[in-house]
XYZ file of C-alpha atoms in Angstrom:
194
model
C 185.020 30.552 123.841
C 185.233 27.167 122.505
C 187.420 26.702 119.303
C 185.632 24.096 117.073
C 187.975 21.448 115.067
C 187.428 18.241 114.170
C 188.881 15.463 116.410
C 188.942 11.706 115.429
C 185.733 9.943 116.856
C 187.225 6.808 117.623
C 190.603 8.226 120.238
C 188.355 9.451 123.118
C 191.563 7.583 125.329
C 194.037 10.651 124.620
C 194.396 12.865 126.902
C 193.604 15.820 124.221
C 190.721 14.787 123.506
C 189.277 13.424 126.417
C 189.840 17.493 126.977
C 188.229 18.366 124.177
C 184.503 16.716 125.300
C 184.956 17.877 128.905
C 185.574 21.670 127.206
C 182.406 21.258 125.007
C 180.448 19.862 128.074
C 181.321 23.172 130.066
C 180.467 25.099 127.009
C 176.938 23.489 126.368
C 176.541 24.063 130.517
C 176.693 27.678 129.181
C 173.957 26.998 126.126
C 176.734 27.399 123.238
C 174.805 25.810 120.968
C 177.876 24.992 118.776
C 179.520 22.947 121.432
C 176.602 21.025 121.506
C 176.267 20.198 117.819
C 179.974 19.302 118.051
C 179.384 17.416 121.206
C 176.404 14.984 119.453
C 178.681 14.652 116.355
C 181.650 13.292 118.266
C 179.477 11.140 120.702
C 176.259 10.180 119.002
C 177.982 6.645 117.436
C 178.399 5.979 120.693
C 175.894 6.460 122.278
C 173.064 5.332 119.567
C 175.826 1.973 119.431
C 175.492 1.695 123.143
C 171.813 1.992 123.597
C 170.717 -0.429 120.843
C 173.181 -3.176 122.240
C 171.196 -2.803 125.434
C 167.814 -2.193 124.010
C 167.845 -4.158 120.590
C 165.178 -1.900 119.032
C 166.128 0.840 116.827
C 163.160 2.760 117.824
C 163.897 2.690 121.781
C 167.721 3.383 120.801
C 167.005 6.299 119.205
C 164.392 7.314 121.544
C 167.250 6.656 124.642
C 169.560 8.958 122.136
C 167.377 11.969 121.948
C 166.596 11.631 125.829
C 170.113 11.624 126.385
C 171.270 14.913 124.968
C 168.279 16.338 126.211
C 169.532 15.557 129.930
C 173.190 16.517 128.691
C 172.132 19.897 127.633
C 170.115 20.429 131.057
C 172.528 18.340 133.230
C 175.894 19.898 131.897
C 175.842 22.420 134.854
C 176.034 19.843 137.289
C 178.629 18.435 135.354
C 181.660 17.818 137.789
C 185.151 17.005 135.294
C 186.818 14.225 135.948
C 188.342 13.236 132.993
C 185.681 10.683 132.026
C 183.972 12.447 129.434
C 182.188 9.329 127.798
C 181.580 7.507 131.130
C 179.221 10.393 132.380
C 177.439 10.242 128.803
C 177.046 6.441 128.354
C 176.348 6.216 132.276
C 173.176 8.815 131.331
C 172.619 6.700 128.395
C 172.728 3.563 130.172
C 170.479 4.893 132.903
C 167.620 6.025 130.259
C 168.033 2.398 128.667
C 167.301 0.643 131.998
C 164.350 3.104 132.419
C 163.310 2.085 129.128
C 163.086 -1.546 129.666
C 160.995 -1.191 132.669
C 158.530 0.898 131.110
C 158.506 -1.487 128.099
C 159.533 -5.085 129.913
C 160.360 -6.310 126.925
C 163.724 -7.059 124.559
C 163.650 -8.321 121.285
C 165.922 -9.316 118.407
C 167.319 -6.380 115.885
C 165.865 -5.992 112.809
C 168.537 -6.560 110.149
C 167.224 -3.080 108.681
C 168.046 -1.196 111.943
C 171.427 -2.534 112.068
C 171.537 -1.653 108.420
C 170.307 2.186 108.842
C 173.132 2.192 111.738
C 175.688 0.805 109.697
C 175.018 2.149 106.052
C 177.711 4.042 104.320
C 177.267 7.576 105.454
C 177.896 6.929 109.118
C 181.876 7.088 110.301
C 181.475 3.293 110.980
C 184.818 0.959 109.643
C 184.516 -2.019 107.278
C 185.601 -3.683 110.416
C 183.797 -1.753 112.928
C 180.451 -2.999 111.186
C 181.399 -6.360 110.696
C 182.161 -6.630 114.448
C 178.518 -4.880 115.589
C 177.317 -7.602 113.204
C 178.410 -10.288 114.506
C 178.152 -9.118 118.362
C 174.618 -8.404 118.064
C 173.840 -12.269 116.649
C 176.416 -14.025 118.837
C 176.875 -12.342 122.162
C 175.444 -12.490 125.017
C 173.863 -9.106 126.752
C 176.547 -8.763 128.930
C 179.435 -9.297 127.035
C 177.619 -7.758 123.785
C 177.600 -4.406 125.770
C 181.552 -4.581 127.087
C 182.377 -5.392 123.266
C 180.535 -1.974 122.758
C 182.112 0.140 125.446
C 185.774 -1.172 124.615
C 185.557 -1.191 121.095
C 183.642 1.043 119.775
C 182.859 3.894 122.397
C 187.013 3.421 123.658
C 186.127 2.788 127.432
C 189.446 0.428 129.326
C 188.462 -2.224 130.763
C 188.858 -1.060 134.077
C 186.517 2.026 133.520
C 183.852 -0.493 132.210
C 184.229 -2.647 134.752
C 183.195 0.364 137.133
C 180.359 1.563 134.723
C 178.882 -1.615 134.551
C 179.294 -2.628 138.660
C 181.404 -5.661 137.652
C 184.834 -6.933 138.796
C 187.816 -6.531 136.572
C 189.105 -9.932 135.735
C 185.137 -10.506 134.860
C 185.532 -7.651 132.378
C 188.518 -9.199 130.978
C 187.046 -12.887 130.903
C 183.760 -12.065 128.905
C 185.401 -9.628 126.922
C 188.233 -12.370 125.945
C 185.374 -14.577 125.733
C 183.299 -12.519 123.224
C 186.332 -11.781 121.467
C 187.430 -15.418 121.265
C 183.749 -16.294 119.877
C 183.696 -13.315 117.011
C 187.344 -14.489 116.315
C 185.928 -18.299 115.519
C 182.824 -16.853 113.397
C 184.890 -14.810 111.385
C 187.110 -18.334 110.799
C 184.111 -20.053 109.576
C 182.973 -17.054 107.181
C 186.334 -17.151 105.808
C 186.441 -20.802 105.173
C 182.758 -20.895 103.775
C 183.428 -17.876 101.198
């Protein structure tokens, strides 16, 4: 039986608790319905995070999000360990997105209001965190808007993003440097203008 404690959200790279998701995954393949809650608690920033930087429509993100647990709970059978918790997840998640987009063929902007809902105050989102979704989501590009997303807020490495997202490595590390280099110069200006 699965023993229910709290681990920190944003540390899926230990060991522990990579662990810790691949023992509620087996549980939930066995309908405990507490290892699921716990599941969506530790994942759903994640995965919500992930889907609206692909999507940019709160409404589609959260539609991706419900999907998404919905083929965890019936897919965690078939679930095969590997110590890539998240990957499986945001590699379901990323897979509804795509769907999503070719039913809707469309991608617009983010409301300011959806980001807000995402990042108001009862989420477990950091000061810094927010400001960093922020500014990704206005200055990024798709591509390296999403790597931001897997490395800094869902905890991917590089190299396992680089194999979610079928890219090579050093292109992984070049947008993500990239993006980072570009957030690092709009934060600069903010701070000069304020």
């Amino acid at each position: 039986m699965l023993v229910l404690h709290s681990r920190p959200e944003d540390e899926y790279e230990t060991q522990s608790n990579l662990d810790y998701l691949d023992q509620c995954i087996m549980e939930v393949s066995q309908r405990n319905e507490e290892a699921f809650a716990e599941l969506y608690r530790l994942t759903s920033p994640s995965v919500y995070s992930y889907a609206l930087s692909i999507l940019k429509n709160n409404f589609d993100a959260e539609d991706v999000m419900h999907d998404c647990y919905i083929n965890i709970y019936q897919s965690a059978g078939s679930y095969k360990s590997s110590g890539k918790p998240m990957a499986w997840i945001l590699t379901i998640t990323r897979n509804l997105c795509l769907q999503k987009l070719r039913e809707n063929t469309r991608v617009s902007d983010i409301p300011d209001e959806d980001w807000e809902r995402f990042l108001g105050p009862d989420n477990n989102v950091s000061v810094e965190e927010k400001l960093l979704i922020e500014k990704c989501m206005r200055i990024l590009t798709d591509e390296e808007r999403q790597i931001v997303v897997l490395h800094a807020i869902a905890g991917f490495k590089h190299k396992e993003i680089a194999s979610h997202m079928g890219l090579l490595l050093p292109t992984v590390l070049s947008k993500y440097n990239r993006a980072m280099k570009k957030l690092k110069l709009e934060l600069e200006k903010e701070s000069e203008v304020s």
